[in-house]
Amino acid sequence: MADNSQMDRLVSLAKRRGFVFQSSEIYGGVGSVWDYGPLGVELKKNLKERWWRSMVHERDDIEGLDAAILMHPRVWEASGHVAGFTDPMVDCRTCKARFRADQLDQMQCPQKPSKTPGEADQCDLTEPRMFNLMFKTFMGPVEDDAAVVYLRPETAQGIYVNYLNVMQSSRQKIPFGIAQIGKAFRNEITPGNFIFRTREFEQMEMQYFVAPGDDDRWFEQWRELRMQWHVDLGIASDKLRFHQHADDELAHYAKVAFDIEYEFAFGWQEFEGIHNRTDFDLSRHQEYSGKRLDYMDPVSKERFTPYIIETSLGADRLALVVLSDAYREEQIKGEQRVVLGLNPAIAPIKVGIFPLVRKDGMPEFAHRIHDDVRGRFPTFYDDGGSIGRRYRRQDEAGTPYGVTVDGQTLEDETVTVRHRDTLAQDRVHADQLVSFLAEKLVG
Ligand code: GAP
């Protein structure tokens, strides 16, 4: 059952602490486009780096790529997006709202929120019309048809059209993969749920090229690896599950597809897709470009068009998963605290540094420590307000450690290290602080 208030509290924290802001807020905002603030940009960067490390740096069989957003318009004809990347849309003639015809059961009538659109007496829905989700724009100064280009709706196609370039330049052999992180754009009819469904978003996609016949085996491997990656990130495993696409849910390119779903406050929803795309994409690009994209096995001398196993993860949806999973409200000694229990590896700030008071040499000592620690970890220096309030702010930011300079520091140069989750406190000599934190944060 959807818990809107929990979502509202998360959205409010995200704004208050500088994770996510509504885009163009001073103009009233723009529909389902969001900006990442100082903490949000760090969180998302940490997630992307973790993904990149596991895909590209820690494997010999995957190469990285950063392809352009704008591509030749024929790419989207070949991929099937011009003809088929559509959603059925209906309008309500009474309230003028617009809905996805295939998701009416998940929506609320704006005038009677207890009913779905079409259910209340006053609803008057049009017949469904198909609506292409790709954003169109024009290349060059003349807005004629020849110059139409699209903002890519998935990053995958940039990988397919470069697969030979990458394979040849990096001397890879099948099986091998190409990973990419980048923006994608979809003119969603009913975006919403904060950063869950937006019109501009980032994808982290990996396309793994295999011999036909090997595809089922590789699909299973990638399905397991991807689920394990999320568990290793620290996401509660009882909030993760697979959903296999039934035949009528499969995208036009897929033979088999599994979603990895998370139980958000608004219900179970997909945040990563694992797809067996067969040889659909390379065959189509071969046909539309007239260029050979097949592969000759160097041992068997057999020629084939590779099959592709795709893992496609939304960076924004992953950010929403980790924020949702980390958000906690707790009672501590009769006081409520909100805390983001983020995995320290992805927390935007690792260490908060606080002089207990702004006098007696404490700020000077705290600045010295700050200079030592910031060279190693992202830190935040805060001397504003009571120490309790400063702890609370860092709890909300998900900062795993707080270092306090107090009266005892001036006597023996030790500081207090407070642990966000347990609230345990250690007394550590300032000279040992960086190595103490390194042991906790790096292991
Ligand atoms: N290349 C395959 C592909 O794009 P998809 O299931 O349409 O497959 C993959 O998208 C992932 O991209 C989703 O699981 C989600 O995390 C993210 N995504 C898709 N549409 C999105 C949107 N409108 N807003 C935010 N993330 C989105």
GROMACS .gro file of C-alpha atoms and ligand atoms in nm:
model
  470
    1MET     CA    1   0.000   0.000   0.000
    2ALA     CA    2   0.139   0.342  -0.099
    3ASP     CA    3   0.266   0.552   0.191
    4ASN     CA    4   0.260   0.904   0.050
    5SER     CA    5   0.351   1.069   0.378
    6GLN     CA    6   0.675   0.868   0.404
    7MET     CA    7   0.761   0.976   0.051
    8ASP     CA    8   0.675   1.339   0.132
    9ARG     CA    9   0.907   1.329   0.432
   10LEU     CA   10   1.189   1.189   0.218
   11VAL     CA   11   1.135   1.457  -0.050
   12SER     CA   12   1.138   1.722   0.221
   13LEU     CA   13   1.465   1.589   0.368
   14ALA     CA   14   1.618   1.573   0.021
   15LYS     CA   15   1.548   1.943  -0.029
   16ARG     CA   16   1.635   2.051   0.327
   17ARG     CA   17   1.977   1.885   0.318
   18GLY     CA   18   2.062   1.970  -0.044
   19PHE     CA   19   2.023   1.631  -0.210
   20VAL     CA   20   1.759   1.713  -0.474
   21PHE     CA   21   1.579   2.031  -0.581
   22GLN     CA   22   1.293   2.084  -0.823
   23SER     CA   23   1.436   2.210  -1.151
   24SER     CA   24   1.367   2.580  -1.223
   25GLU     CA   25   1.189   2.606  -0.889
   26ILE     CA   26   1.176   2.988  -0.888
   27TYR     CA   27   0.966   2.967  -1.206
   28GLY     CA   28   0.727   2.718  -1.052
   29GLY     CA   29   0.932   2.413  -1.153
   30VAL     CA   30   0.936   2.208  -1.469
   31GLY     CA   31   0.746   1.879  -1.484
   32SER     CA   32   0.943   1.587  -1.348
   33VAL     CA   33   1.290   1.727  -1.396
   34TRP     CA   34   1.513   1.749  -1.089
   35ASP     CA   35   1.845   1.906  -0.997
   36TYR     CA   36   2.097   1.742  -0.766
   37GLY     CA   37   2.231   1.971  -0.491
   38PRO     CA   38   2.567   1.957  -0.312
   39LEU     CA   39   2.496   1.629  -0.131
   40GLY     CA   40   2.293   1.473  -0.413
   41VAL     CA   41   2.567   1.520  -0.669
   42GLU     CA   42   2.817   1.348  -0.437
   43LEU     CA   43   2.580   1.060  -0.363
   44LYS     CA   44   2.508   1.000  -0.731
   45LYS     CA   45   2.877   1.031  -0.822
   46ASN     CA   46   2.964   0.771  -0.556
   47LEU     CA   47   2.700   0.533  -0.693
   48LYS     CA   48   2.819   0.579  -1.050
   49GLU     CA   49   3.183   0.530  -0.951
   50ARG     CA   50   3.098   0.212  -0.760
   51TRP     CA   51   2.914   0.075  -1.063
   52TRP     CA   52   3.194   0.176  -1.301
   53ARG     CA   53   3.458   0.019  -1.079
   54SER     CA   54   3.273  -0.312  -1.062
   55MET     CA   55   3.195  -0.319  -1.432
   56VAL     CA   56   3.505  -0.172  -1.597
   57HIS     CA   57   3.799  -0.152  -1.356
   58GLU     CA   58   3.756  -0.485  -1.184
   59ARG     CA   59   3.696  -0.689  -1.499
   60ASP     CA   60   3.913  -0.763  -1.800
   61ASP     CA   61   3.622  -0.839  -2.030
   62ILE     CA   62   3.436  -0.504  -2.014
   63GLU     CA   63   3.542  -0.174  -2.171
   64GLY     CA   64   3.403   0.174  -2.107
   65LEU     CA   65   3.245   0.414  -2.354
   66ASP     CA   66   3.100   0.764  -2.352
   67ALA     CA   67   2.894   0.804  -2.670
   68ALA     CA   68   2.715   1.123  -2.773
   69ILE     CA   69   2.353   1.191  -2.683
   70LEU     CA   70   2.269   1.302  -3.038
   71MET     CA   71   2.293   1.023  -3.294
   72HIS     CA   72   2.209   0.973  -3.660
   73PRO     CA   73   1.827   0.967  -3.689
   74ARG     CA   74   1.842   0.631  -3.872
   75VAL     CA   75   1.971   0.475  -3.546
   76TRP     CA   76   1.624   0.518  -3.396
   77GLU     CA   77   1.453   0.373  -3.703
   78ALA     CA   78   1.678   0.070  -3.687
   79SER     CA   79   1.634   0.029  -3.311
   80GLY     CA   80   1.256   0.028  -3.347
   81HIS     CA   81   1.208   0.338  -3.134
   82VAL     CA   82   1.057   0.557  -3.409
   83ALA     CA   83   0.789   0.298  -3.482
   84GLY     CA   84   0.743   0.137  -3.145
   85PHE     CA   85   0.864   0.343  -2.848
   86THR     CA   86   0.512   0.453  -2.767
   87ASP     CA   87   0.273   0.451  -2.477
   88PRO     CA   88  -0.107   0.463  -2.507
   89MET     CA   89  -0.239   0.794  -2.374
   90VAL     CA   90  -0.589   0.903  -2.271
   91ASP     CA   91  -0.716   1.247  -2.171
   92CYS     CA   92  -1.002   1.322  -1.934
   93ARG     CA   93  -1.235   1.573  -2.100
   94THR     CA   94  -1.368   1.679  -1.756
   95CYS     CA   95  -1.053   1.744  -1.554
   96LYS     CA   96  -0.814   1.781  -1.852
   97ALA     CA   97  -0.563   1.542  -1.690
   98ARG     CA   98  -0.365   1.299  -1.905
   99PHE     CA   99  -0.295   0.936  -1.819
  100ARG     CA  100  -0.122   0.625  -1.951
  101ALA     CA  101  -0.406   0.403  -2.066
  102ASP     CA  102  -0.218   0.088  -1.962
  103GLN     CA  103  -0.160   0.213  -1.605
  104LEU     CA  104  -0.500   0.355  -1.511
  105ASP     CA  105  -0.533   0.106  -1.228
  106GLN     CA  106  -0.221   0.251  -1.059
  107MET     CA  107  -0.342   0.613  -1.077
  108GLN     CA  108  -0.580   0.840  -0.891
  109CYS     CA  109  -0.858   1.048  -1.043
  110PRO     CA  110  -0.749   1.409  -0.965
  111GLN     CA  111  -1.107   1.496  -0.866
  112LYS     CA  112  -1.184   1.176  -0.671
  113PRO     CA  113  -0.850   1.042  -0.544
  114SER     CA  114  -1.017   0.730  -0.402
  115LYS     CA  115  -1.105   0.625  -0.758
  116THR     CA  116  -0.893   0.547  -1.060
  117PRO     CA  117  -0.934   0.762  -1.375
  118GLY     CA  118  -1.252   0.662  -1.558
  119GLU     CA  119  -1.409   0.512  -1.246
  120ALA     CA  120  -1.581   0.822  -1.102
  121ASP     CA  121  -1.914   0.938  -1.249
  122GLN     CA  122  -1.777   1.267  -1.381
  123CYS     CA  123  -1.478   1.110  -1.564
  124ASP     CA  124  -1.496   1.129  -1.941
  125LEU     CA  125  -1.192   0.960  -2.099
  126THR     CA  126  -1.095   0.983  -2.466
  127GLU     CA  127  -1.003   0.674  -2.667
  128PRO     CA  128  -0.632   0.578  -2.624
  129ARG     CA  129  -0.387   0.736  -2.871
  130MET     CA  130  -0.031   0.616  -2.919
  131PHE     CA  131   0.232   0.870  -2.814
  132ASN     CA  132   0.604   0.846  -2.900
  133LEU     CA  133   0.821   0.910  -2.594
  134MET     CA  134   1.128   1.039  -2.779
  135PHE     CA  135   1.212   1.409  -2.756
  136LYS     CA  136   1.270   1.553  -3.102
  137THR     CA  137   1.494   1.843  -3.182
  138PHE     CA  138   1.654   1.998  -3.492
  139MET     CA  139   2.015   1.993  -3.597
  140GLY     CA  140   2.124   2.306  -3.779
  141PRO     CA  141   1.932   2.628  -3.827
  142VAL     CA  142   1.654   2.502  -4.057
  143GLU     CA  143   1.366   2.323  -3.893
  144ASP     CA  144   1.291   2.083  -4.174
  145ASP     CA  145   1.244   1.708  -4.159
  146ALA     CA  146   1.591   1.629  -4.286
  147ALA     CA  147   1.738   1.786  -3.975
  148VAL     CA  148   1.528   1.607  -3.713
  149VAL     CA  149   1.734   1.439  -3.442
  150TYR     CA  150   1.628   1.275  -3.117
  151LEU     CA  151   1.756   1.298  -2.763
  152ARG     CA  152   1.848   0.936  -2.695
  153PRO     CA  153   1.584   0.749  -2.492
  154GLU     CA  154   1.842   0.486  -2.385
  155THR     CA  155   2.221   0.488  -2.385
  156ALA     CA  156   2.238   0.135  -2.529
  157GLN     CA  157   2.230   0.232  -2.897
  158GLY     CA  158   2.552   0.434  -2.864
  159ILE     CA  159   2.717   0.108  -2.757
  160TYR     CA  160   2.576  -0.100  -3.044
  161VAL     CA  161   2.688   0.138  -3.317
  162ASN     CA  162   3.038   0.147  -3.160
  163TYR     CA  163   3.073  -0.222  -3.085
  164LEU     CA  164   3.319  -0.290  -3.368
  165ASN     CA  165   3.523   0.023  -3.286
  166VAL     CA  166   3.554  -0.081  -2.923
  167MET     CA  167   3.621  -0.449  -2.994
  168GLN     CA  168   3.891  -0.376  -3.249
  169SER     CA  169   4.064  -0.093  -3.062
  170SER     CA  170   4.071  -0.281  -2.730
  171ARG     CA  171   4.144  -0.619  -2.894
  172GLN     CA  172   3.856  -0.788  -2.715
  173LYS     CA  173   3.702  -1.115  -2.828
  174ILE     CA  174   3.353  -1.239  -2.775
  175PRO     CA  175   3.232  -1.276  -2.501
  176PHE     CA  176   3.299  -0.921  -2.388
  177GLY     CA  177   3.103  -0.618  -2.274
  178ILE     CA  178   3.082  -0.240  -2.309
  179ALA     CA  179   2.967  -0.020  -2.020
  180GLN     CA  180   2.842   0.334  -2.035
  181ILE     CA  181   2.692   0.594  -1.801
  182GLY     CA  182   2.497   0.881  -1.951
  183LYS     CA  183   2.182   1.086  -1.981
  184ALA     CA  184   1.868   0.960  -2.148
  185PHE     CA  185   1.543   1.143  -2.215
  186ARG     CA  186   1.183   1.026  -2.234
  187ASN     CA  187   0.877   1.243  -2.271
  188GLU     CA  188   0.689   1.035  -2.013
  189ILE     CA  189   0.311   1.085  -2.011
  190THR     CA  190   0.274   1.035  -1.639
  191PRO     CA  191   0.606   1.094  -1.471
  192GLY     CA  192   0.620   1.121  -1.096
  193ASN     CA  193   0.712   0.983  -0.758
  194PHE     CA  194   0.997   1.228  -0.718
  195ILE     CA  195   1.310   1.108  -0.903
  196PHE     CA  196   1.156   0.767  -0.981
  197ARG     CA  197   1.013   0.851  -1.324
  198THR     CA  198   1.153   1.166  -1.479
  199ARG     CA  199   1.187   1.308  -1.828
  200GLU     CA  200   1.564   1.350  -1.807
  201PHE     CA  201   1.760   1.080  -1.624
  202GLU     CA  202   2.086   0.890  -1.620
  203GLN     CA  203   2.138   0.527  -1.708
  204MET     CA  204   2.424   0.293  -1.626
  205GLU     CA  205   2.407   0.032  -1.898
  206MET     CA  206   2.628  -0.261  -1.984
  207GLN     CA  207   2.588  -0.461  -2.303
  208TYR     CA  208   2.753  -0.804  -2.306
  209PHE     CA  209   2.816  -0.957  -2.650
  210VAL     CA  210   2.799  -1.338  -2.662
  211ALA     CA  211   2.776  -1.620  -2.912
  212PRO     CA  212   2.421  -1.735  -2.993
  213GLY     CA  213   2.356  -2.043  -2.784
  214ASP     CA  214   2.564  -1.902  -2.495
  215ASP     CA  215   2.306  -1.634  -2.425
  216ASP     CA  216   2.093  -1.820  -2.169
  217ARG     CA  217   2.397  -1.904  -1.957
  218TRP     CA  218   2.527  -1.547  -1.961
  219PHE     CA  219   2.182  -1.409  -1.892
  220GLU     CA  220   2.161  -1.617  -1.573
  221GLN     CA  221   2.510  -1.508  -1.466
  222TRP     CA  222   2.434  -1.140  -1.512
  223ARG     CA  223   2.098  -1.172  -1.339
  224GLU     CA  224   2.266  -1.314  -1.029
  225LEU     CA  225   2.561  -1.074  -1.037
  226ARG     CA  226   2.338  -0.769  -1.057
  227MET     CA  227   2.118  -0.874  -0.765
  228GLN     CA  228   2.428  -0.946  -0.557
  229TRP     CA  229   2.568  -0.601  -0.643
  230HIS     CA  230   2.265  -0.436  -0.481
  231VAL     CA  231   2.287  -0.659  -0.176
  232ASP     CA  232   2.659  -0.573  -0.141
  233LEU     CA  233   2.567  -0.206  -0.162
  234GLY     CA  234   2.377  -0.266   0.160
  235ILE     CA  235   2.018  -0.254   0.034
  236ALA     CA  236   1.788  -0.462   0.256
  237SER     CA  237   1.748  -0.796   0.076
  238ASP     CA  238   1.387  -0.838   0.189
  239LYS     CA  239   1.306  -0.523  -0.011
  240LEU     CA  240   1.458  -0.660  -0.331
  241ARG     CA  241   1.302  -0.909  -0.568
  242PHE     CA  242   1.301  -1.018  -0.931
  243HIS     CA  243   1.006  -0.973  -1.160
  244GLN     CA  244   1.006  -1.171  -1.483
  245HIS     CA  245   0.835  -1.004  -1.778
  246ALA     CA  246   0.540  -1.198  -1.915
  247ASP     CA  247   0.522  -1.226  -2.295
  248ASP     CA  248   0.293  -0.924  -2.326
  249GLU     CA  249   0.527  -0.707  -2.114
  250LEU     CA  250   0.844  -0.779  -2.315
  251ALA     CA  251   1.004  -0.488  -2.502
  252HIS     CA  252   1.018  -0.531  -2.880
  253TYR     CA  253   1.385  -0.632  -2.863
  254ALA     CA  254   1.376  -0.879  -2.573
  255LYS     CA  255   1.354  -1.258  -2.563
  256VAL     CA  256   1.367  -1.275  -2.182
  257ALA     CA  257   1.363  -0.990  -1.931
  258PHE     CA  258   1.386  -0.970  -1.553
  259ASP     CA  259   1.345  -0.652  -1.352
  260ILE     CA  260   1.510  -0.601  -1.019
  261GLU     CA  261   1.244  -0.436  -0.806
  262TYR     CA  262   1.259  -0.246  -0.476
  263GLU     CA  263   0.972  -0.203  -0.234
  264PHE     CA  264   0.939   0.177  -0.235
  265ALA     CA  265   0.686   0.363  -0.016
  266PHE     CA  266   0.463   0.359  -0.328
  267GLY     CA  267   0.499  -0.016  -0.385
  268TRP     CA  268   0.725  -0.264  -0.566
  269GLN     CA  269   0.881  -0.104  -0.873
  270GLU     CA  270   1.162  -0.175  -1.117
  271PHE     CA  271   1.495   0.002  -1.090
  272GLU     CA  272   1.716  -0.225  -1.303
  273GLY     CA  273   1.635  -0.437  -1.606
  274ILE     CA  274   1.829  -0.740  -1.731
  275HIS     CA  275   1.740  -0.824  -2.090
  276ASN     CA  276   1.834  -1.086  -2.345
  277ARG     CA  277   1.816  -0.866  -2.657
  278THR     CA  278   1.920  -1.153  -2.889
  279ASP     CA  279   2.080  -1.038  -3.217
  280PHE     CA  280   1.793  -0.793  -3.272
  281ASP     CA  281   1.994  -0.470  -3.237
  282LEU     CA  282   2.306  -0.565  -3.431
  283SER     CA  283   2.100  -0.730  -3.708
  284ARG     CA  284   1.888  -0.419  -3.745
  285HIS     CA  285   2.188  -0.184  -3.750
  286GLN     CA  286   2.352  -0.411  -4.005
  287GLU     CA  287   2.039  -0.393  -4.220
  288TYR     CA  288   1.986  -0.016  -4.187
  289SER     CA  289   2.351   0.092  -4.215
  290GLY     CA  290   2.455  -0.161  -4.478
  291LYS     CA  291   2.772  -0.229  -4.272
  292ARG     CA  292   2.872  -0.578  -4.161
  293LEU     CA  293   2.846  -0.616  -3.786
  294ASP     CA  294   2.890  -0.990  -3.763
  295TYR     CA  295   3.179  -1.163  -3.590
  296MET     CA  296   3.413  -1.443  -3.694
  297ASP     CA  297   3.516  -1.674  -3.416
  298PRO     CA  298   3.898  -1.690  -3.440
  299VAL     CA  299   3.909  -2.060  -3.346
  300SER     CA  300   3.607  -2.217  -3.513
  301LYS     CA  301   3.609  -1.963  -3.802
  302GLU     CA  302   3.231  -1.956  -3.765
  303ARG     CA  303   3.051  -1.629  -3.848
  304PHE     CA  304   2.759  -1.508  -3.640
  305THR     CA  305   2.582  -1.194  -3.527
  306PRO     CA  306   2.642  -1.166  -3.151
  307TYR     CA  307   2.358  -1.186  -2.903
  308ILE     CA  308   2.343  -0.914  -2.638
  309ILE     CA  309   2.274  -0.947  -2.268
  310GLU     CA  310   2.195  -0.605  -2.128
  311THR     CA  311   2.198  -0.480  -1.769
  312SER     CA  312   2.031  -0.140  -1.746
  313LEU     CA  313   2.025   0.052  -1.418
  314GLY     CA  314   1.884   0.402  -1.365
  315ALA     CA  315   2.123   0.618  -1.161
  316ASP     CA  316   1.837   0.834  -1.035
  317ARG     CA  317   1.623   0.535  -0.943
  318LEU     CA  318   1.920   0.380  -0.765
  319ALA     CA  319   1.965   0.708  -0.574
  320LEU     CA  320   1.598   0.686  -0.474
  321VAL     CA  321   1.644   0.323  -0.367
  322VAL     CA  322   1.940   0.403  -0.143
  323LEU     CA  323   1.772   0.712   0.004
  324SER     CA  324   1.449   0.521   0.071
  325ASP     CA  325   1.637   0.226   0.218
  326ALA     CA  326   1.853   0.446   0.441
  327TYR     CA  327   1.576   0.675   0.573
  328ARG     CA  328   1.492   0.611   0.939
  329GLU     CA  329   1.299   0.796   1.208
  330GLU     CA  330   1.409   0.704   1.562
  331GLN     CA  331   1.344   0.802   1.920
  332ILE     CA  332   1.667   0.878   2.107
  333LYS     CA  333   1.629   0.967   2.477
  334GLY     CA  334   1.279   1.098   2.416
  335GLU     CA  335   1.381   1.301   2.111
  336GLN     CA  336   1.306   1.211   1.755
  337ARG     CA  337   1.591   1.195   1.507
  338VAL     CA  338   1.584   1.142   1.132
  339VAL     CA  339   1.886   0.956   1.007
  340LEU     CA  340   2.006   0.839   0.671
  341GLY     CA  341   2.186   0.513   0.744
  342LEU     CA  342   2.377   0.523   0.412
  343ASN     CA  343   2.653   0.275   0.345
  344PRO     CA  344   2.964   0.486   0.437
  345ALA     CA  345   3.114   0.402   0.097
  346ILE     CA  346   2.847   0.611  -0.079
  347ALA     CA  347   2.776   0.874   0.189
  348PRO     CA  348   2.836   1.222   0.042
  349ILE     CA  349   3.020   1.343   0.354
  350LYS     CA  350   3.223   1.090   0.549
  351VAL     CA  351   3.321   1.300   0.852
  352GLY     CA  352   3.161   1.597   1.029
  353ILE     CA  353   3.401   1.812   1.233
  354PHE     CA  354   3.270   2.016   1.522
  355PRO     CA  355   3.433   2.240   1.782
  356LEU     CA  356   3.215   2.209   2.094
  357VAL     CA  357   3.217   2.588   2.138
  358ARG     CA  358   3.350   2.876   1.932
  359LYS     CA  359   3.616   2.980   2.185
  360ASP     CA  360   3.907   2.860   2.401
  361GLY     CA  361   4.112   2.756   2.096
  362MET     CA  362   3.865   2.482   1.996
  363PRO     CA  363   3.789   2.623   1.648
  364GLU     CA  364   4.163   2.650   1.575
  365PHE     CA  365   4.220   2.288   1.678
  366ALA     CA  366   3.913   2.173   1.483
  367HIS     CA  367   4.034   2.357   1.170
  368ARG     CA  368   4.369   2.181   1.201
  369ILE     CA  369   4.194   1.844   1.215
  370HIS     CA  370   3.971   1.943   0.929
  371ASP     CA  371   4.274   2.016   0.713
  372ASP     CA  372   4.423   1.675   0.800
  373VAL     CA  373   4.108   1.474   0.735
  374ARG     CA  374   3.976   1.654   0.423
  375GLY     CA  375   4.287   1.549   0.230
  376ARG     CA  376   4.167   1.193   0.266
  377PHE     CA  377   3.786   1.202   0.297
  378PRO     CA  378   3.503   1.444   0.215
  379THR     CA  379   3.438   1.637   0.536
  380PHE     CA  380   3.208   1.908   0.665
  381TYR     CA  381   3.311   2.167   0.924
  382ASP     CA  382   3.022   2.296   1.132
  383ASP     CA  383   3.041   2.536   1.428
  384GLY     CA  384   2.683   2.671   1.406
  385GLY     CA  385   2.428   2.603   1.684
  386SER     CA  386   2.421   2.350   1.966
  387ILE     CA  387   2.626   2.033   1.927
  388GLY     CA  388   2.302   1.830   1.932
  389ARG     CA  389   2.164   2.022   1.636
  390ARG     CA  390   2.489   1.980   1.445
  391TYR     CA  391   2.480   1.603   1.504
  392ARG     CA  392   2.118   1.593   1.383
  393ARG     CA  393   2.207   1.779   1.062
  394GLN     CA  394   2.482   1.531   0.983
  395ASP     CA  395   2.254   1.237   1.075
  396GLU     CA  396   2.012   1.366   0.812
  397ALA     CA  397   2.296   1.401   0.562
  398GLY     CA  398   2.395   1.037   0.625
  399THR     CA  399   2.744   1.129   0.754
  400PRO     CA  400   2.880   0.817   0.925
  401TYR     CA  401   3.128   0.982   1.166
  402GLY     CA  402   3.133   1.302   1.370
  403VAL     CA  403   3.451   1.434   1.532
  404THR     CA  404   3.413   1.673   1.824
  405VAL     CA  405   3.684   1.892   1.971
  406ASP     CA  406   3.606   1.963   2.337
  407GLY     CA  407   3.764   2.071   2.664
  408GLN     CA  408   3.958   1.748   2.703
  409THR     CA  409   4.110   1.794   2.356
  410LEU     CA  410   4.290   2.103   2.482
  411GLU     CA  411   4.445   1.899   2.763
  412ASP     CA  412   4.545   1.576   2.587
  413GLU     CA  413   4.482   1.631   2.212
  414THR     CA  414   4.218   1.358   2.197
  415VAL     CA  415   3.887   1.404   2.016
  416THR     CA  416   3.553   1.226   2.031
  417VAL     CA  417   3.448   1.020   1.731
  418ARG     CA  418   3.070   0.964   1.725
  419HIS     CA  419   2.925   0.679   1.520
  420ARG     CA  420   2.606   0.775   1.336
  421ASP     CA  421   2.422   0.443   1.367
  422THR     CA  422   2.515   0.319   1.716
  423LEU     CA  423   2.583   0.662   1.871
  424ALA     CA  424   2.887   0.497   2.033
  425GLN     CA  425   3.172   0.737   2.103
  426ASP     CA  426   3.545   0.666   2.084
  427ARG     CA  427   3.820   0.884   2.223
  428VAL     CA  428   4.102   0.905   1.968
  429HIS     CA  429   4.429   1.100   1.969
  430ALA     CA  430   4.427   1.369   1.698
  431ASP     CA  431   4.748   1.222   1.548
  432GLN     CA  432   4.575   0.885   1.506
  433LEU     CA  433   4.248   1.026   1.372
  434VAL     CA  434   4.309   0.984   0.997
  435SER     CA  435   4.424   0.623   1.035
  436PHE     CA  436   4.135   0.549   1.276
  437LEU     CA  437   3.884   0.683   1.021
  438ALA     CA  438   4.063   0.512   0.732
  439GLU     CA  439   4.029   0.178   0.904
  440LYS     CA  440   3.656   0.234   0.949
  441LEU     CA  441   3.587   0.383   0.607
  442VAL     CA  442   3.823   0.189   0.383
  443GLY     CA  443   3.861  -0.130   0.588
  444GAP     N1  444   1.820  -0.004  -2.260
  444GAP     C1  445   1.711  -0.067  -2.195
  444GAP     C2  446   1.626   0.024  -2.123
  444GAP     O1  447   1.638   0.145  -2.134
  444GAP     P1  448   1.428   0.033  -1.953
  444GAP     O2  449   1.368  -0.077  -1.871
  444GAP     O3  450   1.336   0.115  -2.036
  444GAP     O4  451   1.538  -0.039  -2.042
  444GAP     C3  452   1.614   0.077  -1.778
  444GAP     O5  453   1.509   0.127  -1.858
  444GAP     C4  454   1.626   0.153  -1.649
  444GAP     O6  455   1.636   0.294  -1.675
  444GAP     C5  456   1.503   0.140  -1.558
  444GAP     O7  457   1.509   0.024  -1.479
  444GAP     C6  458   1.513   0.266  -1.474
  444GAP     O8  459   1.605   0.247  -1.368
  444GAP     C7  460   1.571   0.368  -1.572
  444GAP     N2  461   1.462   0.450  -1.628
  444GAP     C8  462   1.386   0.424  -1.736
  444GAP     N3  463   1.297   0.523  -1.757
  444GAP     C9  464   1.318   0.614  -1.659
  444GAP    C10  465   1.256   0.739  -1.624
  444GAP     N4  466   1.160   0.793  -1.697
  444GAP     N5  467   1.302   0.805  -1.516
  444GAP    C11  468   1.403   0.754  -1.441
  444GAP     N6  469   1.465   0.638  -1.469
  444GAP    C12  470   1.423   0.568  -1.576
   0.00000   0.00000   0.00000
